Tab-separated table of C-alpha atoms and ligand atoms in Angstrom:
chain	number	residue	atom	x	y	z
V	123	UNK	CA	0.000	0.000	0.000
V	124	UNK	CA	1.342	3.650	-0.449
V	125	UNK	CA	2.538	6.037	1.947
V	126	UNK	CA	-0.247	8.111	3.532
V	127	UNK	CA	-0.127	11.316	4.206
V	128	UNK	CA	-1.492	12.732	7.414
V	129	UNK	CA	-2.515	16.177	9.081
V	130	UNK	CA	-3.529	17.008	12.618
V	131	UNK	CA	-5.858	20.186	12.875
V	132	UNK	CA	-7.329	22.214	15.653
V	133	UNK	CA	-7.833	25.321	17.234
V	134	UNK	CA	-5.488	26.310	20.123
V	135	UNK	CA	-4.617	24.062	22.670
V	136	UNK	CA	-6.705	21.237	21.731
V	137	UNK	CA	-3.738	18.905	21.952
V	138	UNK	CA	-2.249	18.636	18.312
V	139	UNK	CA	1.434	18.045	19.664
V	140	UNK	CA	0.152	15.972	22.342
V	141	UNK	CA	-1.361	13.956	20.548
V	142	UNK	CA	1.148	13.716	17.611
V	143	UNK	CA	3.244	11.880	19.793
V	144	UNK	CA	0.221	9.569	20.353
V	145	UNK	CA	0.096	9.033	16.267
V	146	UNK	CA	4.181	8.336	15.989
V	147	UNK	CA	4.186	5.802	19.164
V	148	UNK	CA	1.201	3.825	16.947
V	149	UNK	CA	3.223	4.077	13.308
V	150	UNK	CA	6.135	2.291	15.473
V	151	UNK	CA	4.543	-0.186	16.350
V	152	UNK	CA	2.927	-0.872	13.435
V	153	UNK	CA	6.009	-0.873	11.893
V	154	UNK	CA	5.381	1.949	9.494
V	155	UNK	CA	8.210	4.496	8.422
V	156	UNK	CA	7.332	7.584	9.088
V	157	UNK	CA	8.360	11.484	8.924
V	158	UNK	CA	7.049	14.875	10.913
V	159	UNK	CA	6.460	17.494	9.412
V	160	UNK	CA	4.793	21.277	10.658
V	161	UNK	CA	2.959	24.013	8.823
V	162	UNK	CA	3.976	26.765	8.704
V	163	UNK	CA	7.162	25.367	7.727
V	164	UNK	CA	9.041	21.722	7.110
V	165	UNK	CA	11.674	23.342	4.442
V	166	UNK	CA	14.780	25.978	5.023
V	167	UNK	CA	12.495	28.686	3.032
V	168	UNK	CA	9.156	27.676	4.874
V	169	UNK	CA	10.595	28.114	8.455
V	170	UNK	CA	11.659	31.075	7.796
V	171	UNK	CA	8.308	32.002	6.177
V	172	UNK	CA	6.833	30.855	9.348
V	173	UNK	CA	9.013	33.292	11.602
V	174	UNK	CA	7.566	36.078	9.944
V	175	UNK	CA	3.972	34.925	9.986
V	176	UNK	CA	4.363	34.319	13.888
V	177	UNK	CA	6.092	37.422	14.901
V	178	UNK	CA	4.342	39.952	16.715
V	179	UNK	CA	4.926	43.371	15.107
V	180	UNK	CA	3.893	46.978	15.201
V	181	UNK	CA	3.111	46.878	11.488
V	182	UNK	CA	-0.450	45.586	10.448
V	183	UNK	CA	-0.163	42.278	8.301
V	184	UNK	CA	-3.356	42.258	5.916
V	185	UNK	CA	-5.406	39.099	5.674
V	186	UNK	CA	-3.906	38.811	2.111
V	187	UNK	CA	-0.565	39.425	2.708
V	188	UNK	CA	-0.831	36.833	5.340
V	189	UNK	CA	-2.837	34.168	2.991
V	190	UNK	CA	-0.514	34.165	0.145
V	191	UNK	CA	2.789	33.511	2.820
V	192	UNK	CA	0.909	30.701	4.216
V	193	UNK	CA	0.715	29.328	0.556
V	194	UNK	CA	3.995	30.273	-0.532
V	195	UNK	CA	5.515	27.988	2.185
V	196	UNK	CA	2.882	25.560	1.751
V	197	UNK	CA	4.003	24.840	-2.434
V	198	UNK	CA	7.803	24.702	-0.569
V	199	UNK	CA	6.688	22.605	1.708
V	200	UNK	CA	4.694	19.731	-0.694
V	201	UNK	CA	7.305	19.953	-3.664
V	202	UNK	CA	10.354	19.662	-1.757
V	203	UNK	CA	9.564	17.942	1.666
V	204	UNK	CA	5.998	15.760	1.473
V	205	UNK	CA	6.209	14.680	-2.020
V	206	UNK	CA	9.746	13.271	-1.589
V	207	UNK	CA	8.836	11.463	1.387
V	208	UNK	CA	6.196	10.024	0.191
V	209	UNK	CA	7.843	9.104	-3.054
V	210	UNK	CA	10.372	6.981	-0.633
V	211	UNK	CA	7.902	5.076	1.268
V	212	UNK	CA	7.507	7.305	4.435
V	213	UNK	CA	4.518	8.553	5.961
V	214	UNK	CA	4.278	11.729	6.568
V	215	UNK	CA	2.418	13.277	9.496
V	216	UNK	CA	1.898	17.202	9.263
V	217	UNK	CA	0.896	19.409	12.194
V	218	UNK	CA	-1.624	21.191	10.189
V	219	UNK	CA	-1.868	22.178	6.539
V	220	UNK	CA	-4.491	23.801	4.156
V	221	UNK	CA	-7.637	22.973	6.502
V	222	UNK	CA	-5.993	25.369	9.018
V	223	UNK	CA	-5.833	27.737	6.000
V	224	UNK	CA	-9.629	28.000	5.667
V	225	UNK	CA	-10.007	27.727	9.064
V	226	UNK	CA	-8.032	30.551	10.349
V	227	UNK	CA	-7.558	32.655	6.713
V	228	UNK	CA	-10.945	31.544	5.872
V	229	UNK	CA	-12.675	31.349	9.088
V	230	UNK	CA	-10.898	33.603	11.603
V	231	UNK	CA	-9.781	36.403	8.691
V	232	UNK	CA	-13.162	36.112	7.019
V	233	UNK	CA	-11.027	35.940	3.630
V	234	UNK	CA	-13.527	33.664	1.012
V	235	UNK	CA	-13.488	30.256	1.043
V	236	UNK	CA	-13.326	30.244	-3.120
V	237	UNK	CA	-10.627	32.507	-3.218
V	238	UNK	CA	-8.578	29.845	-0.850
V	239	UNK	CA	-9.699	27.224	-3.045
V	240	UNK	CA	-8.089	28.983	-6.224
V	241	UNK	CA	-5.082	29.208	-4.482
V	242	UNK	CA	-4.914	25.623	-2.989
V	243	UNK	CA	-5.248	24.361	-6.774
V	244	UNK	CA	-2.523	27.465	-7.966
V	245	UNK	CA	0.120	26.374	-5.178
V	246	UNK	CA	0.157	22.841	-4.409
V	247	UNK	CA	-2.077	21.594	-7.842
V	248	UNK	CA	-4.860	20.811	-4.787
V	249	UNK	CA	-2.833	17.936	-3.410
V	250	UNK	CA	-4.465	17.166	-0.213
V	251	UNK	CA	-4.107	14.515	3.157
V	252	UNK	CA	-5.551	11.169	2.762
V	253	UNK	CA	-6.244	11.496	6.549
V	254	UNK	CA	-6.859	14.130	8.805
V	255	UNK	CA	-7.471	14.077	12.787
V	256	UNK	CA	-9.356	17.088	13.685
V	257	UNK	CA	-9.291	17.871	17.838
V	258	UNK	CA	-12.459	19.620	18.172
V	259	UNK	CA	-12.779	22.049	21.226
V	260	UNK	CA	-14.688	24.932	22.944
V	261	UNK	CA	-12.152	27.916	22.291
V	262	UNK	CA	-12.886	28.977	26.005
V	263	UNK	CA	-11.092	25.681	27.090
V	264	UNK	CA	-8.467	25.743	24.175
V	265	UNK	CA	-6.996	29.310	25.455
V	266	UNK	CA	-6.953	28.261	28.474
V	267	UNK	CA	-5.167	25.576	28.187
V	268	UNK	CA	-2.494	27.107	25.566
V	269	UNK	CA	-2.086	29.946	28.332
V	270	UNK	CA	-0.545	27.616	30.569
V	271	UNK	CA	2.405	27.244	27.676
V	272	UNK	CA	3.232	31.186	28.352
V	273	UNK	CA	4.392	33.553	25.558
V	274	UNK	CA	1.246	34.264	22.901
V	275	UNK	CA	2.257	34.545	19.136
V	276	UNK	CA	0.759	36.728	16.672
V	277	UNK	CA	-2.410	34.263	16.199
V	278	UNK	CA	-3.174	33.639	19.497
V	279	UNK	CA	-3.756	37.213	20.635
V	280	UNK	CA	-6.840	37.312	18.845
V	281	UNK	CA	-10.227	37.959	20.087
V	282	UNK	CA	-12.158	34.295	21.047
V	283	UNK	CA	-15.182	35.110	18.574
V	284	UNK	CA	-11.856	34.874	15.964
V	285	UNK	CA	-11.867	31.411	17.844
V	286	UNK	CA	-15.537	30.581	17.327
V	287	UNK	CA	-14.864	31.151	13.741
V	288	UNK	CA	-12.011	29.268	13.142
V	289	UNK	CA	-13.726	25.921	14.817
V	290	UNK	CA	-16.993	26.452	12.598
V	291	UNK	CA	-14.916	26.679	9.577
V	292	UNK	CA	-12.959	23.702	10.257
V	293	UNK	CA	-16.409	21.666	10.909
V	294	UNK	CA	-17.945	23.389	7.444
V	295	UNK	CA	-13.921	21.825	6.003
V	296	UNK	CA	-15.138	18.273	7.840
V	297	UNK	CA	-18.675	18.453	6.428
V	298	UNK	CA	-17.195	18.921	3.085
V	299	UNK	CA	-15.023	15.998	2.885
V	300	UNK	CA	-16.084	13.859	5.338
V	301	UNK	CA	-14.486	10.605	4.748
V	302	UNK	CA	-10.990	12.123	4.985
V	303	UNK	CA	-11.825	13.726	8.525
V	304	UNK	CA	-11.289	11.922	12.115
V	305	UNK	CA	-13.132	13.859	14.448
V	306	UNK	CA	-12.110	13.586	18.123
V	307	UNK	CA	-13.804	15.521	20.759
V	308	UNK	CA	-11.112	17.175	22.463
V	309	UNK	CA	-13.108	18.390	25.669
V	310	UNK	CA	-12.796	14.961	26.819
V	311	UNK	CA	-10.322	14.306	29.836
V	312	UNK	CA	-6.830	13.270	27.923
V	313	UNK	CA	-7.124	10.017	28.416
V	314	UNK	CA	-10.315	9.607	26.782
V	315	UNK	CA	-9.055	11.664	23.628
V	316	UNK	CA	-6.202	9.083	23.214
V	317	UNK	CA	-8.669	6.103	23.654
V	318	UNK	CA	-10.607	7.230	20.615
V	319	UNK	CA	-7.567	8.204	18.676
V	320	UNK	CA	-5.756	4.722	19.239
V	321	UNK	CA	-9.218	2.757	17.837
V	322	UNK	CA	-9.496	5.264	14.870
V	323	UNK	CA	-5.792	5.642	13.951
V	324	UNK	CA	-5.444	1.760	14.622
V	325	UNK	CA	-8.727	1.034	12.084
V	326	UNK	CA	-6.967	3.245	9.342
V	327	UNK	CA	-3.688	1.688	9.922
V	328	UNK	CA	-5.076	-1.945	9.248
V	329	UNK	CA	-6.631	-0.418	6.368
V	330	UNK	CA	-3.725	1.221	4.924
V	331	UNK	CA	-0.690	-0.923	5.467
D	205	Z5A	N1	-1.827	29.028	10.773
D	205	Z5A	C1	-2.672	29.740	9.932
D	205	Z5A	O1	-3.197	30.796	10.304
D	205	Z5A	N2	-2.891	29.288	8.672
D	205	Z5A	C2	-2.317	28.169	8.189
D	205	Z5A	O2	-2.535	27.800	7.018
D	205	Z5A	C3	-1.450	27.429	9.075
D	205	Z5A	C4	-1.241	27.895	10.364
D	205	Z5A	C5	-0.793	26.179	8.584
D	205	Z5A	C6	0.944	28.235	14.302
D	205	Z5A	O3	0.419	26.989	14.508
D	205	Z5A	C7	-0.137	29.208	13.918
D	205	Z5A	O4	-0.230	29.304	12.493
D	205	Z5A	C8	-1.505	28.765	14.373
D	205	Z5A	C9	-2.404	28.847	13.174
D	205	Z5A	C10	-1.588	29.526	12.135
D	205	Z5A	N3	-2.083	29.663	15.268
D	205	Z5A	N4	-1.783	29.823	16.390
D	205	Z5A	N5	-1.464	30.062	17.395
D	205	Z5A	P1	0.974	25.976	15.585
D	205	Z5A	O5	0.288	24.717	15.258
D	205	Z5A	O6	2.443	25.966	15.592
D	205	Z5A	O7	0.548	26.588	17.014
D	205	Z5A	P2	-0.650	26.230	17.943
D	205	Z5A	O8	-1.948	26.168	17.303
D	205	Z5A	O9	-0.548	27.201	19.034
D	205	Z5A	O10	-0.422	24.728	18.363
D	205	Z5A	P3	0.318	24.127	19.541
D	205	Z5A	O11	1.136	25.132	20.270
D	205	Z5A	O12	1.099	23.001	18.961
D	205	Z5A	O13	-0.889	23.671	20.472
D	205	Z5A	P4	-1.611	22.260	20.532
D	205	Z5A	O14	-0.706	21.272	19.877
D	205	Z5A	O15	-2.978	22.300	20.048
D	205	Z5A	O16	-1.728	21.930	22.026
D	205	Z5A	P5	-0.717	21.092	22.986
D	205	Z5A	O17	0.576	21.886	23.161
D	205	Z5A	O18	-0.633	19.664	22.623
D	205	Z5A	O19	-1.584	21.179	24.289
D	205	Z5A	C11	-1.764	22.410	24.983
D	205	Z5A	C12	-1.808	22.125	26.503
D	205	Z5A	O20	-3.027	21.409	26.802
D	205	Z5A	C13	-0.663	21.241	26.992
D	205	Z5A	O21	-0.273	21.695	28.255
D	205	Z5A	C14	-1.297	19.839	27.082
D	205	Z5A	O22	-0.683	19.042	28.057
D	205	Z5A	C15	-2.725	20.179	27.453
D	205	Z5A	N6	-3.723	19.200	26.958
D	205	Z5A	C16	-3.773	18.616	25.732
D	205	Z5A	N7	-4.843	17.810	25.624
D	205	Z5A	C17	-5.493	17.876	26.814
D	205	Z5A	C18	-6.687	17.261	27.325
D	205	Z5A	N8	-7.439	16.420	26.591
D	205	Z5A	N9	-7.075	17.580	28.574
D	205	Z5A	C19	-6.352	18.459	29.310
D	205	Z5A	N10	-5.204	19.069	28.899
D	205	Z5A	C20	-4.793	18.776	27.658
């Protein structure tokens, strides 16, 4: 079977990098090659992309300014980083990718969905995950939680209704392609979030290998 490519998506501190771990302990023992990869980011040029997306500045950063960065490290990112992998046999796990672009360009920035979906087929020829875990959460929780890490970046000093917005466009991304989504209910305690991960993941693994 061919290497699978796979995103985790979320709002803030639903558990993406918690739960990554969680999705590289189950490859293992599958026995599955694998690779991690981050959006913004995952090439030279794309990290660096990423440190200016992230920085806090005085200067205003339009929504548009901010979109086509985000896809400009994104078309790095699949031509010289995920499409290599894959072409060698790894998996490659992404935290995040174009979902979080309608979600938080889309969603949070109010920028239209259409005009993201010209640019997903200009950039990256509309390549997209065959499987993508989506940590679903109350923003009210998800700050809270991410405040406990310290320092906020550019994103994360937004205003929760930005929040709200960003989950309901990542459930209107779900409802559009359902059978790619895995929706986990990150509310749960953390236990219970890696109970339904581990039977999901494990299901598409013996699917997949
Ligand atoms: N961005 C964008 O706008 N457009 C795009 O196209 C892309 C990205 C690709 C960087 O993302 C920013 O870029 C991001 C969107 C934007 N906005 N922000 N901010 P990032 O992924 O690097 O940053 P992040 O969203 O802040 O993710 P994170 O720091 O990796 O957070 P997380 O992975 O969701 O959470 P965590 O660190 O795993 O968990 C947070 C805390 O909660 C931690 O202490 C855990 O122990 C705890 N936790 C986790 N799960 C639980 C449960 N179930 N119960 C209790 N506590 C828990």
């Amino acid at each position: 079977m061919s290497a699978q490519f796979i995103t985790i998506e979320g709002s803030e501190g639903g558990g993406k990098t918690t739960n990554l771990e969680l999705m590289k302990t189950l490859l293992e023992d599958a026995g599955i090659p694998y690779v991690v990869t981050r959006e913004p980011g995952g090439t030279e040029l794309a990290e660096q992309l990423r440190e200016l997306l992230l920085a806090c500045r005085d200067e205003p950063v339009t929504p548009q300014a901010e979109l086509l960065l985000m896809f400009a490290a994104r078309s790095q990112h699949v031509e010289n980083f995920i499409k290599p992998e894959l072409a060698k046999g790894n998996w490659v796990i992404s935290d995040r990718f174009t979902d979080a672009t309608f979600a938080y360009q889309g969603g949070g920035r109010k920028l239209s969905w259409q005009l993201i979906e010209e640019l997903e087929l200009i950039a990256i020829d509309g390549f997209k995950p065959n499987l993508t875990l989506l940590l679903d959460l109350d923003p009210n929780i998800g700050l809270g939680r991410a405040a406990q890490r310290g320092e906020f970046d550019r994103f994360e000093q937004e205003e929760i209704e930005f929040f709200n917005r960003v989950r309901s466009a990542y459930l209107r991304r779900m409802q559009e392609d359902e059978l790619r989504f895995m929706l986990v209910d990150a509310s749960q305690s953390l236990e219970d979030v890696q109970t339904s991960i581990t039977k999901q993941f494990n299901a598409f693994l013996e699917q997949h290998r």
